């Protein structure tokens, strides 16, 4: 994926319908909801890391109690200028008090140590080149006692229909779920597996880890509409796993094949897809005197 593409945010924004519902349980599990005490007076210094189009921040400002909105300093960080430009527009339009944007490399953040009370990432974690570096950076930039939180797909609704579509073409490769999850990584580590990411979180020094499973169902008006809105996301298969020859030969056939596979499975009208993800939070230990 070309993160320098100025149109990247426009391409990704439809995906908020899939990713957004998982941001809410992540925010709640991190304690950034009405469970916040109005009398604590604690300054909230939060980071939406690998923020993408900013959908986590949308839900954060919706869920924060009013008393907390006056004491939050919130940063939306991403390596893509296109994403940052979109989020800047959202901040201005929504009037989110205390929110700013910053170009950030999640693996090497230009941020002082012990800065944030909370660092959250909604589905950007496994897609980063080396998640172990990201975890170490979270640990560094969090204040003692601070909370990190992230989401990891357990299953995505489009995977099975697109698998059927690709196999119907009788030619190009369709990856296993494990191969797909490693497509953006520079390591062979199994960050999509619960046992592995749990060990990784503990290895960098986090404690009080909590892992919950959350499910959501999305509704789609028709197979055609799905392809028009989300075809770009499905094409990551062609970008990562097909040769140039296969892209030229089968690429134009993929979207019609996806539409046909969806229609064969769900019929002509409205249909639903099921999505499942892990919600993970952990804390940086409080310094002992």
Coordinates of C-alpha atoms in Angstrom, one line a residue:
X1 CA 0.0 0.0 0.0
X2 CA 1.4 3.4 -1.0
X3 CA 0.9 5.5 2.1
X4 CA 2.2 8.6 0.3
X5 CA -0.7 8.4 -2.2
X6 CA -2.7 11.7 -1.6
X7 CA -5.9 9.8 -2.3
X8 CA -5.2 7.1 0.3
X9 CA -7.7 8.5 2.8
X10 CA -10.5 8.6 0.3
X11 CA -9.8 5.0 -0.6
X12 CA -9.8 3.9 3.1
X13 CA -12.7 5.9 4.4
X14 CA -15.4 3.4 3.4
X15 CA -13.7 0.8 5.6
X16 CA -14.8 2.8 8.7
X17 CA -18.1 0.8 8.6
X18 CA -16.0 -2.3 9.3
X19 CA -13.4 -0.9 11.7
X20 CA -15.4 1.8 13.6
X21 CA -17.6 -0.5 15.7
X22 CA -14.5 -2.1 17.2
X23 CA -13.1 1.3 18.3
X24 CA -15.9 1.7 20.9
X25 CA -15.1 -1.4 23.0
X26 CA -11.4 -0.5 22.8
X27 CA -12.0 3.0 24.1
X28 CA -14.3 1.6 26.9
X29 CA -11.8 -1.1 27.8
X30 CA -9.1 1.6 28.0
X31 CA -11.2 3.5 30.5
X32 CA -11.9 6.6 28.3
X33 CA -15.6 6.6 28.7
X34 CA -18.2 7.5 31.4
X35 CA -16.2 5.5 33.9
X36 CA -13.8 8.4 34.2
X37 CA -14.1 10.2 37.5
X38 CA -15.2 13.8 37.3
X39 CA -13.3 14.7 40.5
X40 CA -9.9 13.2 39.6
X41 CA -8.7 16.2 37.7
X42 CA -6.2 14.0 35.8
X43 CA -4.9 15.5 32.6
X44 CA -5.6 13.1 29.7
X45 CA -2.8 13.0 27.2
X46 CA -3.9 10.6 24.5
X47 CA -2.6 9.3 21.1
X48 CA -4.6 7.8 18.3
X49 CA -1.6 6.0 16.8
X50 CA -1.6 4.9 13.1
X51 CA -4.9 6.9 13.2
X52 CA -5.8 6.4 9.5
X53 CA -9.0 8.3 8.7
X54 CA -9.5 9.1 12.4
X55 CA -12.4 6.8 13.1
X56 CA -11.2 6.0 16.6
X57 CA -11.0 9.7 17.4
X58 CA -14.5 10.2 16.2
X59 CA -15.8 7.6 18.7
X60 CA -13.4 8.8 21.4
X61 CA -15.0 12.3 21.4
X62 CA -18.4 10.8 21.2
X63 CA -17.8 8.6 24.3
X64 CA -15.8 11.0 26.5
X65 CA -17.9 12.6 29.2
X66 CA -18.1 16.3 29.0
X67 CA -15.9 16.8 32.1
X68 CA -13.1 15.0 30.4
X69 CA -13.3 16.9 27.1
X70 CA -12.0 20.0 28.9
X71 CA -8.9 18.3 30.1
X72 CA -7.7 16.2 27.2
X73 CA -4.7 16.8 24.9
X74 CA -5.3 14.4 22.0
X75 CA -2.9 13.7 19.1
X76 CA -3.8 11.9 15.9
X77 CA -0.6 10.4 14.5
X78 CA 0.0 8.7 11.1
X79 CA 2.8 8.3 8.7
X80 CA 0.5 9.3 5.8
X81 CA 0.1 12.9 4.9
X82 CA -3.1 12.1 3.1
X83 CA -4.6 10.6 6.3
X84 CA -3.4 13.5 8.4
X85 CA -5.0 16.0 6.0
X86 CA -8.4 14.2 6.3
X87 CA -8.2 14.1 10.1
X88 CA -7.3 17.8 10.3
X89 CA -10.5 18.5 8.4
X90 CA -12.5 16.4 10.7
X91 CA -11.0 18.1 13.8
X92 CA -12.0 21.5 12.3
X93 CA -15.5 20.4 11.3
X94 CA -16.3 18.7 14.6
X95 CA -14.6 21.2 16.8
X96 CA -12.8 18.6 18.9
X97 CA -11.3 20.6 21.8
X98 CA -7.7 19.6 22.5
X99 CA -7.2 17.6 19.3
X100 CA -4.2 18.0 17.0
X101 CA -2.4 16.0 14.3
X102 CA 1.2 14.9 13.8
X103 CA 3.1 12.9 11.2
X104 CA 4.4 10.0 13.1
X105 CA 6.2 6.8 12.3
X106 CA 4.7 4.3 14.8
X107 CA 8.0 2.4 15.0
X108 CA 10.1 5.5 15.8
X109 CA 8.0 8.3 17.1
X110 CA 9.3 11.8 17.4
X111 CA 7.8 12.1 20.9
X112 CA 9.5 12.5 24.3
X113 CA 9.4 9.5 26.7
X114 CA 6.7 9.4 29.4
X115 CA 4.3 11.7 27.4
X116 CA 0.9 9.9 27.1
X117 CA -1.6 8.5 29.5
X118 CA -3.2 6.4 26.7
X119 CA -2.0 5.1 23.4
X120 CA -4.6 3.4 21.2
X121 CA -4.4 1.8 17.7
X122 CA -7.5 0.5 15.9
X123 CA -6.3 -2.3 13.5
X124 CA -3.1 -0.6 12.5
X125 CA -0.9 -2.8 14.7
X126 CA -0.6 -6.0 12.7
X127 CA -0.3 -4.1 9.4
X128 CA 2.9 -2.3 10.5
X129 CA 6.2 -3.6 9.4
X130 CA 7.5 -4.7 12.8
X131 CA 4.9 -4.7 15.6
X132 CA 7.6 -5.5 18.3
X133 CA 9.2 -2.1 17.6
X134 CA 5.7 -0.5 18.0
X135 CA 5.2 -2.1 21.3
X136 CA 8.5 -0.8 22.6
X137 CA 7.7 2.7 21.4
X138 CA 4.3 2.6 23.2
X139 CA 6.1 1.5 26.4
X140 CA 8.6 4.4 26.0
X141 CA 6.1 7.2 25.3
X142 CA 3.5 6.2 27.9
X143 CA 3.6 7.7 31.3
X144 CA 4.1 5.2 34.2
X145 CA 0.7 3.7 34.8
X146 CA -0.4 4.6 31.3
X147 CA -2.6 2.4 29.1
X148 CA -1.9 1.0 25.6
X149 CA -4.7 -0.6 23.6
X150 CA -5.1 -2.1 20.2
X151 CA -7.3 -4.3 18.1
X152 CA -6.4 -7.4 16.0
X153 CA -8.7 -9.1 13.5
X154 CA -9.7 -12.6 14.3
X155 CA -11.8 -12.9 11.1
X156 CA -13.0 -10.4 8.5
X157 CA -16.3 -10.7 6.7
X158 CA -15.0 -10.3 3.1
X159 CA -12.4 -13.0 3.3
X160 CA -14.4 -16.1 2.5
X161 CA -16.4 -14.6 -0.4
X162 CA -13.3 -13.2 -2.0
X163 CA -11.6 -16.5 -1.5
X164 CA -14.4 -18.2 -3.5
X165 CA -14.2 -15.5 -6.1
X166 CA -10.4 -15.9 -6.7
X167 CA -10.6 -19.7 -6.7
X168 CA -13.4 -19.4 -9.4
X169 CA -10.8 -17.7 -11.7
X170 CA -8.8 -20.9 -11.6
X171 CA -5.4 -19.4 -11.7
X172 CA -4.0 -16.8 -9.3
X173 CA -3.1 -17.5 -5.7
X174 CA -5.4 -16.9 -2.7
X175 CA -3.5 -16.6 0.6
X176 CA -4.3 -18.3 3.8
X177 CA -5.4 -16.1 6.6
X178 CA -1.9 -16.3 8.2
X179 CA -0.2 -15.3 4.9
X180 CA -2.6 -12.4 4.5
X181 CA -1.9 -11.1 8.0
X182 CA 1.8 -11.2 7.3
X183 CA 1.5 -9.4 3.9
X184 CA 2.5 -6.0 5.3
X185 CA 5.1 -7.2 7.8
X186 CA 8.8 -7.4 7.4
X187 CA 9.0 -10.3 9.9
X188 CA 7.5 -13.8 10.0
X189 CA 6.1 -13.3 13.5
X190 CA 2.5 -14.5 14.1
X191 CA 1.1 -11.2 15.5
X192 CA -2.4 -12.2 14.4
X193 CA -2.4 -15.1 16.9
X194 CA -3.5 -14.4 20.5
X195 CA -0.8 -16.5 22.2
X196 CA 1.9 -14.6 20.2
X197 CA 0.7 -11.0 20.8
X198 CA 0.1 -11.8 24.5
X199 CA 3.8 -12.9 24.8
X200 CA 4.9 -9.8 22.8
X201 CA 3.0 -7.4 25.0
X202 CA 4.4 -9.0 28.2
X203 CA 8.0 -9.1 26.7
X204 CA 8.3 -5.4 26.5
X205 CA 7.2 -4.9 30.1
X206 CA 3.5 -4.2 30.1
X207 CA 1.3 -5.7 32.8
X208 CA -2.4 -6.1 33.7
X209 CA -3.2 -7.3 30.1
X210 CA -6.8 -7.8 29.3
X211 CA -7.9 -9.5 26.1
X212 CA -11.5 -9.7 25.0
X213 CA -13.3 -10.9 21.9
X214 CA -15.8 -8.7 20.1
X215 CA -18.1 -9.4 17.2
X216 CA -19.9 -7.1 14.8
X217 CA -22.2 -7.6 11.8
X218 CA -22.4 -5.2 8.9
X219 CA -25.3 -4.9 6.4
X220 CA -24.8 -4.2 2.7
X221 CA -27.5 -3.2 0.3
X222 CA -26.3 -5.5 -2.5
X223 CA -23.2 -7.3 -3.9
X224 CA -22.8 -4.5 -6.5
X225 CA -22.7 -1.8 -3.8
X226 CA -20.2 -3.8 -1.8
X227 CA -17.9 -4.1 -4.7
X228 CA -18.2 -0.4 -5.5
X229 CA -17.4 0.7 -2.0
X230 CA -14.9 -1.9 -0.8
X231 CA -13.4 -3.4 -3.9
X232 CA -10.2 -1.5 -3.2
X233 CA -9.7 -3.3 0.1
X234 CA -10.1 -6.6 -1.5
X235 CA -7.5 -5.8 -4.1
X236 CA -4.8 -5.9 -1.5
X237 CA -4.8 -9.6 -2.5
X238 CA -3.7 -8.8 -6.0
X239 CA -1.1 -6.3 -4.9
X240 CA 0.6 -8.6 -2.5
X241 CA 0.2 -12.1 -3.9
X242 CA -0.2 -11.9 -7.7
X243 CA 2.4 -11.5 -10.4
X244 CA 2.3 -8.7 -12.9
X245 CA 1.1 -11.2 -15.5
X246 CA -1.7 -12.4 -13.2
X247 CA -2.7 -8.9 -12.4
X248 CA -3.0 -8.2 -16.1
X249 CA -4.9 -11.4 -16.9
X250 CA -7.1 -11.8 -13.9
X251 CA -7.3 -8.3 -12.4
X252 CA -10.2 -7.1 -14.5
X253 CA -12.1 -10.3 -13.7
X254 CA -11.8 -10.0 -9.9
X255 CA -14.6 -7.6 -9.1
X256 CA -17.2 -9.3 -11.3
X257 CA -16.1 -12.6 -9.6
X258 CA -16.6 -11.1 -6.1
X259 CA -20.0 -9.8 -7.0
X260 CA -21.0 -13.2 -8.4
X261 CA -19.6 -15.0 -5.3
X262 CA -21.6 -12.7 -3.0
X263 CA -24.8 -13.2 -5.0
X264 CA -24.4 -17.0 -5.0
X265 CA -24.0 -17.0 -1.3
X266 CA -26.5 -14.3 -0.2
X267 CA -28.8 -13.7 -3.2
X268 CA -29.6 -10.5 -5.0
X269 CA -30.6 -8.2 -2.2
X270 CA -29.3 -7.0 1.2
X271 CA -26.9 -9.3 3.0
X272 CA -24.7 -9.3 6.2
X273 CA -21.1 -10.0 6.9
X274 CA -19.7 -11.0 10.3
X275 CA -16.5 -9.6 11.7
X276 CA -14.6 -10.6 14.8
X277 CA -11.6 -9.0 16.6
X278 CA -9.5 -9.1 19.7
X279 CA -9.6 -6.1 22.0
X280 CA -6.3 -5.8 23.9
X281 CA -5.3 -3.4 26.7
X282 CA -2.3 -3.3 29.0
X283 CA -0.6 -1.0 31.4
X284 CA 2.9 0.4 31.8
X285 CA 4.0 -0.4 35.4
X286 CA 4.0 2.5 37.9
X287 CA 7.5 3.4 38.9
X288 CA 8.4 2.2 42.4
X289 CA 10.1 4.5 44.8

